[in-house]
Backbone as a printed PyTorch tensor [residue, N CA C, xyz], in Angstrom:
tensor([[[  7.2120,  -3.0550,  -5.6190],
         [  6.7660,  -3.0460,  -6.9830],
         [  7.1890,  -1.7390,  -7.6290]],

        [[  7.6870,  -1.8370,  -8.8240],
         [  8.1810,  -0.6640,  -9.5210],
         [  7.0540,   0.0430, -10.2630]],

        [[  7.2540,   1.3360, -10.4820],
         [  6.2930,   2.1220, -11.2460],
         [  6.3770,   1.7160, -12.7060]],

        [[  5.2520,   1.5140, -13.3440],
         [  5.1790,   1.1510, -14.7550],
         [  4.5680,   2.3230, -15.5110]],

        [[  5.3560,   3.0220, -16.3470],
         [  4.8270,   4.1880, -17.0540],
         [  3.6880,   3.8590, -18.0150]],

        [[  3.5570,   2.5990, -18.4200],
         [  2.4540,   2.2170, -19.3010],
         [  1.1710,   1.9640, -18.5230]],

        [[  1.2610,   2.0170, -17.1970],
         [  0.1040,   1.7520, -16.3440],
         [  0.0560,   2.7900, -15.2260]],

        [[ -0.2420,   4.0500, -15.5610],
         [ -0.1790,   5.1150, -14.5590],
         [ -1.1570,   4.9690, -13.4030]],

        [[ -2.2490,   4.2440, -13.5980],
         [ -3.2300,   4.1030, -12.5190],
         [ -2.7780,   3.1150, -11.4570]],

        [[ -1.8240,   2.2380, -11.8160],
         [ -1.3760,   1.2170, -10.8770],
         [ -2.2330,  -0.0320, -10.9020]],

        [[ -3.3180,  -0.0090, -11.6670],
         [ -4.2000,  -1.1710, -11.7810],
         [ -4.3560,  -1.4820, -13.2660]],

        [[ -3.6820,  -2.5260, -13.7250],
         [ -3.7080,  -2.8750, -15.1430],
         [ -4.0380,  -4.3490, -15.3090]],

        [[ -4.4970,  -4.7050, -16.4970],
         [ -4.9620,  -6.0590, -16.7630],
         [ -3.9590,  -7.1470, -16.4620]],

        [[ -2.6880,  -6.9210, -16.7480],
         [ -1.6920,  -7.9680, -16.5360],
         [ -1.0660,  -7.9110, -15.1450]],

        [[ -1.3730,  -6.8780, -14.3980],
         [ -0.7910,  -6.7100, -13.0660],
         [ -1.6630,  -7.4000, -12.0150]],

        [[ -1.0350,  -7.9310, -10.9640],
         [ -1.8360,  -8.5130,  -9.8790],
         [ -2.5990,  -7.4040,  -9.1550]],

        [[ -3.6880,  -7.7490,  -8.4890],
         [ -4.4300,  -6.7240,  -7.7520],
         [ -3.5670,  -6.1850,  -6.6070]],

        [[ -3.7850,  -4.9340,  -6.2030],
         [ -2.9680,  -4.3550,  -5.1400],
         [ -3.2100,  -4.9880,  -3.7710]],

        [[ -4.3630,  -5.6350,  -3.6280],
         [ -4.7640,  -6.1670,  -2.3300],
         [ -5.5840,  -7.4330,  -2.5440]],

        [[ -5.2620,  -8.4730,  -1.7950],
         [ -6.0670,  -9.6980,  -1.8010],
         [ -6.4920,  -9.9260,  -0.3590]],

        [[ -7.7910,  -9.7850,  -0.1060],
         [ -8.2680,  -9.8280,   1.2750],
         [ -7.7370,  -8.5980,   1.9840]],

        [[ -6.9320,  -8.7950,   3.0070],
         [ -6.3020,  -7.6620,   3.6880],
         [ -4.7930,  -7.6730,   3.4900]],

        [[ -4.3040,  -8.5320,   2.5790],
         [ -2.8600,  -8.6590,   2.3440],
         [ -2.4690,  -7.8930,   1.0850]],

        [[ -1.4530,  -7.0550,   1.2230],
         [ -0.9360,  -6.2930,   0.0940],
         [ -0.1210,  -7.2180,  -0.8020]],

        [[ -0.5000,  -7.3060,  -2.0590],
         [  0.1530,  -8.1870,  -3.0150],
         [  1.6360,  -7.8350,  -3.1400]],

        [[  2.4720,  -8.8510,  -3.0820],
         [  3.9060,  -8.6540,  -3.2620],
         [  4.6580,  -8.2740,  -2.0020]],

        [[  3.9370,  -7.9940,  -0.9210],
         [  4.6080,  -7.6120,   0.3220],
         [  4.4470,  -8.6630,   1.4040]],

        [[  3.3420,  -9.3990,   1.3560],
         [  3.0450, -10.3640,   2.4050],
         [  2.5870,  -9.7050,   3.6940]],

        [[  2.3450,  -8.3940,   3.6420],
         [  1.9250,  -7.6530,   4.8300],
         [  0.4430,  -7.3120,   4.7400]],

        [[ -0.2040,  -7.2910,   5.8910],
         [ -1.5890,  -6.8240,   5.9340],
         [ -1.5820,  -5.2960,   5.9260]],

        [[ -2.7540,  -4.7240,   5.7450],
         [ -2.8670,  -3.2680,   5.8110],
         [ -2.3850,  -2.7510,   7.1630]],

        [[ -2.7710,  -3.4360,   8.2380],
         [ -2.3710,  -3.0140,   9.5860],
         [ -0.8580,  -3.0720,   9.7570]],

        [[ -0.2340,  -4.1460,   9.2870],
         [  1.2190,  -4.2790,   9.4120],
         [  1.9340,  -3.1910,   8.6140]],

        [[  1.4470,  -2.9210,   7.4160],
         [  2.0670,  -1.8920,   6.5860],
         [  1.9030,  -0.5100,   7.2160]],

        [[  0.7370,  -0.2300,   7.7880],
         [  0.5130,   1.0590,   8.4480],
         [  1.4790,   1.2330,   9.6140]],

        [[  1.6500,   0.1840,  10.4150],
         [  2.5960,   0.2540,  11.5370],
         [  4.0230,   0.4570,  11.0380]],

        [[  4.3870,  -0.2510,   9.9780],
         [  5.7430,  -0.1320,   9.4340],
         [  6.0100,   1.2930,   8.9450]],

        [[  5.0490,   1.8920,   8.2660],
         [  5.2260,   3.2670,   7.8020],
         [  5.3200,   4.2330,   8.9760]],

        [[  4.5130,   4.0100,  10.0070],
         [  4.5690,   4.8710,  11.1930],
         [  5.9180,   4.7760,  11.8880]],

        [[  6.5580,   3.6120,  11.7890],
         [  7.8780,   3.4040,  12.3870],
         [  8.9950,   3.9460,  11.5000]],

        [[  8.6280,   4.4550,  10.3240],
         [  9.6160,   5.0280,   9.4250],
         [ 10.2990,   4.0250,   8.5160]],

        [[  9.7860,   2.7930,   8.4930],
         [ 10.3810,   1.7800,   7.6250],
         [ 10.0500,   2.0830,   6.1720]],

        [[ 10.9730,   1.7720,   5.2930],
         [ 10.7790,   1.9640,   3.8570],
         [ 10.1030,   0.7310,   3.2830]],

        [[  8.9550,   0.9140,   2.6660],
         [  8.2210,  -0.1920,   2.0580],
         [  8.1320,   0.0260,   0.5570]],

        [[  8.2380,  -1.0560,  -0.1860],
         [  8.0730,  -0.9910,  -1.6290],
         [  6.6030,  -1.2360,  -1.9350]],

        [[  5.8770,  -0.1420,  -2.1140],
         [  4.4430,  -0.2070,  -2.3900],
         [  4.1450,   0.5460,  -3.6740]],

        [[  3.1300,   0.0970,  -4.3870],
         [  2.6610,   0.8840,  -5.5230],
         [  1.9330,   2.1040,  -4.9640]],

        [[  1.6780,   3.0710,  -5.8300],
         [  0.9260,   4.2510,  -5.3900],
         [ -0.4430,   3.8580,  -4.8570]],

        [[ -1.0750,   2.9050,  -5.5240],
         [ -2.4000,   2.4450,  -5.0930],
         [ -2.3070,   1.7910,  -3.7210]],

        [[ -1.3160,   0.9350,  -3.5100],
         [ -1.1510,   0.2780,  -2.2110],
         [ -0.8820,   1.2990,  -1.1150]],

        [[ -0.0350,   2.2840,  -1.4070],
         [  0.2760,   3.3100,  -0.4030],
         [ -0.9930,   4.0730,  -0.0210]],

        [[ -1.8190,   4.4100,  -1.0030],
         [ -3.0780,   5.1080,  -0.7000],
         [ -4.0150,   4.2280,   0.1140]],

        [[ -4.0600,   2.9350,  -0.1960],
         [ -4.8960,   2.0130,   0.5820],
         [ -4.4360,   1.9650,   2.0380]],

        [[ -3.1300,   1.8970,   2.2520],
         [ -2.5870,   1.8500,   3.6170],
         [ -2.8960,   3.1530,   4.3420]],

        [[ -2.6980,   4.2780,   3.6760],
         [ -2.9700,   5.5670,   4.3080],
         [ -4.4500,   5.7070,   4.6570]],

        [[ -5.3080,   5.2790,   3.7510],
         [ -6.7520,   5.3650,   4.0290],
         [ -7.1340,   4.4440,   5.1870]],

        [[ -6.5960,   3.2230,   5.2000],
         [ -6.8800,   2.2860,   6.2860],
         [ -6.4520,   2.9080,   7.6150]],

        [[ -5.2680,   3.4940,   7.6230],
         [ -4.7520,   4.1040,   8.8440],
         [ -5.6580,   5.2340,   9.3220]],

        [[ -6.0980,   6.0720,   8.3970],
         [ -6.9860,   7.1770,   8.7630],
         [ -8.3070,   6.6660,   9.3340]],

        [[ -8.8550,   5.6240,   8.7180],
         [-10.1480,   5.0960,   9.1630],
         [-10.0430,   4.3050,  10.4630]],

        [[ -8.9870,   3.5420,  10.6280],
         [ -8.8520,   2.6680,  11.7930],
         [ -8.1790,   3.3480,  12.9790]],

        [[ -7.1980,   4.1720,  12.6880],
         [ -6.4020,   4.7590,  13.7610],
         [ -6.6760,   6.2400,  13.9690]],

        [[ -7.3970,   6.8430,  13.0400],
         [ -7.7020,   8.2590,  13.1670],
         [ -6.5700,   9.1740,  12.7630]],

        [[ -5.5090,   8.6150,  12.2140],
         [ -4.3750,   9.4280,  11.7810],
         [ -3.7580,   8.7890,  10.5510]],

        [[ -3.2530,   9.6070,   9.6290],
         [ -2.6380,   9.0360,   8.4290],
         [ -1.3160,   8.3530,   8.7410]],

        [[ -1.0310,   7.2780,   7.9960],
         [  0.2770,   6.6280,   8.1000],
         [  1.3010,   7.5710,   7.4990]],

        [[  2.5200,   7.4670,   7.9430],
         [  3.5820,   8.3280,   7.4350],
         [  3.6990,   8.1810,   5.9240]],

        [[  3.8030,   9.2850,   5.2370],
         [  3.9620,   9.2500,   3.7730],
         [  5.4450,   9.1980,   3.4470]],

        [[  5.8630,   8.1170,   2.8390],
         [  7.2720,   7.9560,   2.4470],
         [  7.3540,   7.5090,   1.0340]]])
């Protein structure tokens, strides 16, 4: 998902939610899958909000932050 300068928070009325259940919108990946992918150094197209959700999930579940890319 691309950055939208008219929506700096990443959560806007016309935009889909960043997460539905445990699946990241637009990626088809769960939080766990995305955290593993970032740890492996894979490049993921995530919004800032999604990236923060993945990093927080990783910190809470694994005790370490997912790689910031």
